Amino acid sequence: MPQSIRFEHHGATLRAEPLNEAQGPVRLVWLHGWGRSREAMRPLADSLSPVAESWLIDLPGHGE
């Protein structure tokens, strides 16, 4: 599994995980819904991996 990256700004923490390397000209950032984590978006991001680089985000207070 790729290593997640942690961003902090004014006390808020955000985690991002690069899912794959660019396979095409498209780059996507996936945001989950309320009460979820980046894992909820993984199946959709995986399905587009042949054509798009994806980043999965955990919003502050969710996921990691």
Coordinates of C-alpha atoms in Angstrom, one line a residue:
M1 CA 0.0 0.0 0.0
P2 CA 1.4 3.5 -0.8
Q3 CA 2.4 5.6 2.1
S4 CA 0.0 8.4 3.1
I5 CA 1.1 12.0 3.3
R6 CA 0.1 14.2 6.2
F7 CA -0.7 17.9 5.9
E8 CA -1.2 20.2 8.8
H9 CA -2.4 23.8 8.7
H10 CA -3.8 25.9 11.6
G11 CA -4.4 22.8 13.7
A12 CA -6.3 20.8 11.1
T13 CA -4.8 17.6 9.7
L14 CA -5.4 16.2 6.3
R15 CA -4.1 12.8 4.9
A16 CA -3.6 12.0 1.3
E17 CA -2.6 8.8 -0.3
P18 CA -1.4 8.4 -3.9
L19 CA -3.2 5.3 -5.2
N20 CA -1.3 4.8 -8.4
E21 CA 1.1 6.4 -10.9
A22 CA -0.3 8.3 -13.8
Q23 CA -1.6 5.9 -16.4
G24 CA -3.2 8.7 -18.5
P25 CA -3.6 12.4 -18.8
V26 CA -6.2 12.6 -16.0
R27 CA -5.5 13.2 -12.3
L28 CA -8.3 12.8 -9.8
V29 CA -8.7 13.8 -6.1
W30 CA -11.3 11.6 -4.3
L31 CA -13.1 13.1 -1.3
H32 CA -15.3 10.9 0.9
G33 CA -18.7 11.7 2.3
W34 CA -19.6 12.6 5.9
G35 CA -18.7 9.9 8.4
R36 CA -16.6 7.9 6.0
S37 CA -12.9 7.7 5.1
R38 CA -10.7 7.5 2.0
E39 CA -11.3 3.7 1.9
A40 CA -14.9 4.4 0.7
M41 CA -13.5 5.8 -2.5
R42 CA -10.9 3.2 -3.2
P43 CA -13.1 0.9 -5.4
L44 CA -14.0 3.7 -7.7
A45 CA -10.4 5.0 -7.9
D46 CA -9.2 1.5 -8.6
S47 CA -11.6 1.0 -11.4
L48 CA -10.3 4.2 -13.2
S49 CA -6.6 3.3 -12.6
P50 CA -6.0 2.4 -16.3
V51 CA -6.8 6.0 -17.3
A52 CA -6.2 8.2 -14.3
E53 CA -3.8 8.9 -11.4
S54 CA -5.8 9.0 -8.2
W55 CA -5.3 10.6 -4.8
L56 CA -7.5 9.5 -1.9
I57 CA -8.1 12.1 0.8
D58 CA -9.1 11.7 4.5
L59 CA -10.7 14.9 5.6
P60 CA -10.0 16.3 9.1
G61 CA -11.6 14.1 11.8
H62 CA -12.2 11.1 9.5
G63 CA -10.1 8.1 8.7
E64 CA -6.4 8.3 9.8

